[in-house]
């Protein structure tokens, strides 16, 4: 079955604290994984993709095929990181599967 | 920066009525998508469209739904006879090319309320 699981609906952290948003996937092929973010009153936008191995806004995500995970991490959370975060799996030539999303709240 | 635009932002309709949700993808993009998000639930794939035909569709995309690219710019989603459970946020997305890492560019969404 093709599935993306984000176990936490809400994650609250204090400013400056580390953040880890969990994502697990189920896919029989070679996974292609993304993180999308939706800030308040804005559209869904790409944050990062696993192939890039880049750090965007201080966020990184490593694909762990053994654990079928693609957790999103940031060492020091900022208030402007507060948003809805969606993990997504490309599950076919034209189809992406999204997780249910995790709302990150960074408290002052 | 070019954006995907969707109209209207909010549509209220009565059960059984037909609705058309409109999208203008980014002009040089070739692949188009509709997703929906029922309140409190995940973003679900409905359909993808390329070269004037449906490329892939989900089990949600039944005979009540259809998509069309009536001209060179618009991409529409029609729901023939709306049901209460069609109430959701509908997102249009487009991508430039279909390489493995080409990101989806989303519109702001249309909130459909069926009463």
CSV table of C-alpha atoms in Angstrom, one decimal:
chain,number,residue,atom,x,y,z
A,1,UNK,CA,0.0,0.0,0.0
A,2,UNK,CA,1.1,3.5,-0.7
A,3,UNK,CA,0.9,5.6,2.4
A,4,UNK,CA,2.4,8.6,4.2
A,5,UNK,CA,2.0,8.9,7.9
A,6,UNK,CA,2.5,11.9,10.0
A,7,UNK,CA,1.7,10.8,13.5
A,8,UNK,CA,1.6,14.2,15.2
A,9,UNK,CA,-1.3,16.6,14.4
A,10,UNK,CA,0.2,19.4,16.5
A,11,UNK,CA,3.7,20.0,17.7
A,12,UNK,CA,4.5,22.9,20.0
A,13,UNK,CA,8.0,23.9,20.8
A,14,UNK,CA,9.7,27.0,22.3
A,15,UNK,CA,11.7,29.3,20.2
A,16,UNK,CA,15.3,28.2,20.0
A,17,UNK,CA,14.4,24.5,20.7
A,18,UNK,CA,15.1,21.8,18.2
A,19,UNK,CA,12.2,20.6,16.0
A,20,UNK,CA,11.6,17.2,14.5
A,21,UNK,CA,8.5,16.6,12.4
A,22,UNK,CA,8.0,12.9,11.8
A,23,UNK,CA,7.1,11.3,8.5
A,24,UNK,CA,6.9,7.6,7.7
A,25,UNK,CA,6.0,6.2,4.3
A,26,UNK,CA,5.0,2.9,2.8
A,27,UNK,CA,5.9,2.4,-0.9
A,28,UNK,CA,7.2,-0.6,-2.8
A,29,UNK,CA,9.3,1.3,-5.3
A,30,UNK,CA,12.2,3.7,-4.9
A,31,UNK,CA,10.7,6.6,-2.9
A,32,UNK,CA,10.7,10.2,-3.9
A,33,UNK,CA,9.9,12.3,-0.9
A,34,UNK,CA,9.1,16.0,-0.4
A,35,UNK,CA,8.2,18.4,2.4
A,36,UNK,CA,5.6,21.0,1.7
A,37,UNK,CA,4.7,23.9,4.0
A,38,UNK,CA,1.7,26.1,4.3
A,39,UNK,CA,2.0,29.3,6.2
A,40,UNK,CA,-1.0,31.1,7.6
A,41,UNK,CA,-3.2,32.3,4.7
A,42,UNK,CA,-0.7,31.2,2.1
A,43,UNK,CA,-0.6,28.5,-0.5
A,44,UNK,CA,1.1,25.1,-0.1
A,45,UNK,CA,4.7,25.4,-1.3
A,46,UNK,CA,7.6,23.2,-1.6
A,47,UNK,CA,10.0,23.3,1.3
A,48,UNK,CA,12.5,20.7,0.3
A,49,UNK,CA,13.0,17.3,-1.6
A,50,UNK,CA,15.1,14.5,-0.5
A,51,UNK,CA,17.2,14.3,-3.6
A,52,UNK,CA,18.5,17.8,-3.0
A,53,UNK,CA,20.1,17.1,0.3
A,54,UNK,CA,19.9,20.8,0.9
A,55,UNK,CA,19.0,22.9,3.9
A,56,UNK,CA,16.1,25.3,3.4
A,57,UNK,CA,15.3,27.9,6.1
A,58,UNK,CA,17.5,25.8,8.4
A,59,UNK,CA,15.4,22.7,7.8
A,60,UNK,CA,16.9,19.3,6.7
A,61,UNK,CA,15.4,15.9,6.0
A,62,UNK,CA,17.1,12.7,5.6
A,63,UNK,CA,15.7,9.7,3.9
A,64,UNK,CA,16.1,6.5,6.0
A,65,UNK,CA,15.1,3.6,3.8
A,66,UNK,CA,15.6,1.1,6.6
A,67,UNK,CA,13.1,2.9,8.9
A,68,UNK,CA,11.0,4.2,5.9
A,69,UNK,CA,11.2,7.6,7.4
A,70,UNK,CA,11.8,11.1,6.1
A,71,UNK,CA,11.7,13.3,9.3
A,72,UNK,CA,12.1,17.0,9.0
A,73,UNK,CA,14.5,18.6,11.5
A,74,UNK,CA,15.6,22.1,12.5
A,75,UNK,CA,18.1,22.6,15.3
A,76,UNK,CA,16.7,26.0,16.5
A,77,UNK,CA,13.0,26.8,15.9
A,78,UNK,CA,12.0,30.4,15.0
A,79,UNK,CA,8.6,31.9,15.5
A,80,UNK,CA,8.2,32.3,11.7
A,81,UNK,CA,8.5,28.5,11.3
A,82,UNK,CA,4.9,28.2,12.7
A,83,UNK,CA,3.0,26.6,9.9
A,84,UNK,CA,1.4,23.4,8.6
A,85,UNK,CA,3.9,20.9,7.3
A,86,UNK,CA,3.0,18.1,4.9
A,87,UNK,CA,5.2,15.2,3.9
A,88,UNK,CA,4.5,14.0,0.4
A,89,UNK,CA,5.4,10.9,-1.6
A,90,UNK,CA,5.5,10.7,-5.3
A,91,UNK,CA,3.7,7.5,-5.9
A,92,UNK,CA,3.5,7.3,-9.6
A,93,UNK,CA,4.3,9.3,-12.7
A,94,UNK,CA,1.6,11.9,-12.0
A,95,UNK,CA,0.5,11.2,-8.5
A,96,UNK,CA,1.6,12.5,-5.1
A,97,UNK,CA,0.4,11.2,-1.8
A,98,UNK,CA,0.3,13.6,1.1
A,99,UNK,CA,0.3,12.9,4.8
A,100,UNK,CA,-2.3,14.4,7.1
A,101,UNK,CA,0.0,17.2,8.1
A,102,UNK,CA,1.5,18.5,11.3
A,103,UNK,CA,0.9,21.9,12.7
A,104,UNK,CA,4.0,23.4,14.1
A,105,UNK,CA,3.6,26.1,16.7
A,106,UNK,CA,6.7,27.9,17.9
A,107,UNK,CA,6.1,29.6,21.1
A,108,UNK,CA,7.9,32.8,22.2
B,1,UNK,CA,7.0,35.1,-9.5
B,2,UNK,CA,4.3,33.5,-11.5
B,3,UNK,CA,1.5,31.8,-9.5
B,4,UNK,CA,-1.3,29.4,-10.0
B,5,UNK,CA,-4.6,31.2,-9.6
B,6,UNK,CA,-7.9,29.8,-8.6
B,7,UNK,CA,-11.4,31.2,-8.7
B,8,UNK,CA,-13.6,31.6,-6.9
B,9,UNK,CA,-12.0,31.5,-3.4
B,10,UNK,CA,-15.2,30.4,-1.9
B,11,UNK,CA,-18.2,28.7,-3.6
B,12,UNK,CA,-21.4,27.8,-1.8
B,13,UNK,CA,-23.9,25.6,-3.7
B,14,UNK,CA,-26.9,23.5,-3.0
B,15,UNK,CA,-26.8,19.7,-3.1
B,16,UNK,CA,-27.4,18.4,-6.6
B,17,UNK,CA,-26.2,21.5,-8.3
B,18,UNK,CA,-23.3,21.6,-10.7
B,19,UNK,CA,-20.2,23.5,-9.9
B,20,UNK,CA,-17.2,24.5,-11.9
B,21,UNK,CA,-13.9,25.4,-10.2
B,22,UNK,CA,-11.5,27.3,-12.2
B,23,UNK,CA,-7.7,27.4,-12.3
B,24,UNK,CA,-5.1,29.2,-14.3
B,25,UNK,CA,-1.9,27.2,-14.1
B,26,UNK,CA,1.5,28.8,-14.6
B,27,UNK,CA,1.9,29.6,-18.3
B,28,UNK,CA,4.8,27.4,-19.3
B,29,UNK,CA,3.6,24.4,-17.2
B,30,UNK,CA,2.5,21.3,-18.9
B,31,UNK,CA,1.1,19.1,-16.1
B,32,UNK,CA,-2.0,19.9,-14.1
B,33,UNK,CA,-3.5,18.5,-11.0
B,34,UNK,CA,-6.5,18.7,-8.7
B,35,UNK,CA,-6.3,17.8,-5.1
B,36,UNK,CA,-8.9,18.3,-2.3
B,37,UNK,CA,-8.7,18.5,1.4
B,38,UNK,CA,-11.8,17.8,3.5
B,39,UNK,CA,-11.6,19.9,6.7
B,40,UNK,CA,-9.3,18.3,9.2
B,41,UNK,CA,-8.2,15.6,6.8
B,42,UNK,CA,-5.3,15.1,4.5
B,43,UNK,CA,-4.7,16.5,1.0
B,44,UNK,CA,-6.0,13.9,-1.4
B,45,UNK,CA,-5.1,13.4,-5.0
B,46,UNK,CA,-8.0,13.6,-7.5
B,47,UNK,CA,-6.6,13.8,-11.0
B,48,UNK,CA,-3.7,14.7,-13.1
B,49,UNK,CA,-3.9,16.0,-16.7
B,50,UNK,CA,-1.3,16.2,-19.5
B,51,UNK,CA,-1.5,16.8,-23.2
B,52,UNK,CA,-5.3,17.4,-23.0
B,53,UNK,CA,-6.1,14.2,-21.4
B,54,UNK,CA,-6.3,12.6,-17.9
B,55,UNK,CA,-3.1,10.9,-17.0
B,56,UNK,CA,-4.1,9.4,-13.7
B,57,UNK,CA,-7.1,9.6,-11.4
B,58,UNK,CA,-8.0,8.4,-8.0
B,59,UNK,CA,-10.9,6.3,-6.9
B,60,UNK,CA,-12.5,9.6,-5.6
B,61,UNK,CA,-12.6,10.9,-9.1
B,62,UNK,CA,-15.8,9.2,-10.2
B,63,UNK,CA,-18.3,10.0,-13.0
B,64,UNK,CA,-19.5,13.0,-11.1
B,65,UNK,CA,-16.1,14.7,-11.7
B,66,UNK,CA,-14.6,15.9,-15.0
B,67,UNK,CA,-11.7,18.1,-16.0
B,68,UNK,CA,-11.2,20.2,-19.0
B,69,UNK,CA,-8.7,22.6,-20.5
B,70,UNK,CA,-11.1,24.7,-22.6
B,71,UNK,CA,-8.5,27.1,-23.9
B,72,UNK,CA,-4.8,27.7,-23.6
B,73,UNK,CA,-4.9,29.0,-20.1
B,74,UNK,CA,-7.8,27.7,-18.0
B,75,UNK,CA,-8.0,24.3,-16.3
B,76,UNK,CA,-11.4,23.5,-14.8
B,77,UNK,CA,-12.9,20.9,-12.4
B,78,UNK,CA,-16.6,20.2,-12.8
B,79,UNK,CA,-18.7,18.4,-10.3
B,80,UNK,CA,-21.9,17.4,-12.0
B,81,UNK,CA,-24.3,16.9,-9.1
B,82,UNK,CA,-22.7,18.0,-5.8
B,83,UNK,CA,-23.2,16.0,-2.6
B,84,UNK,CA,-22.7,17.2,1.0
B,85,UNK,CA,-19.5,15.2,1.2
B,86,UNK,CA,-18.0,17.1,-1.7
B,87,UNK,CA,-17.5,20.1,0.7
B,88,UNK,CA,-13.8,20.6,0.9
B,89,UNK,CA,-10.9,22.8,-0.1
B,90,UNK,CA,-10.0,22.1,-3.7
B,91,UNK,CA,-6.4,22.8,-4.8
B,92,UNK,CA,-5.2,23.1,-8.3
B,93,UNK,CA,-1.5,22.5,-9.0
B,94,UNK,CA,0.8,22.6,-12.0
B,95,UNK,CA,4.3,21.5,-12.7
B,96,UNK,CA,6.7,22.5,-15.5
B,97,UNK,CA,8.0,19.2,-16.5
B,98,UNK,CA,7.5,15.7,-15.3
B,99,UNK,CA,11.0,14.9,-14.1
B,100,UNK,CA,11.2,13.1,-10.8
B,101,UNK,CA,11.9,16.2,-8.8
B,102,UNK,CA,9.8,18.8,-10.5
B,103,UNK,CA,7.8,20.4,-7.7
B,104,UNK,CA,4.1,21.1,-7.7
B,105,UNK,CA,3.0,24.7,-7.6
B,106,UNK,CA,-0.3,25.1,-5.8
B,107,UNK,CA,-3.0,27.7,-6.1
B,108,UNK,CA,-4.6,29.2,-3.0
B,109,UNK,CA,-7.6,26.8,-3.2
B,110,UNK,CA,-11.3,27.1,-3.6
B,111,UNK,CA,-13.4,26.3,-0.6
B,112,UNK,CA,-16.5,24.5,-1.7
B,113,UNK,CA,-19.5,24.4,0.7
B,114,UNK,CA,-22.4,22.2,-0.3
B,115,UNK,CA,-25.6,22.8,1.7
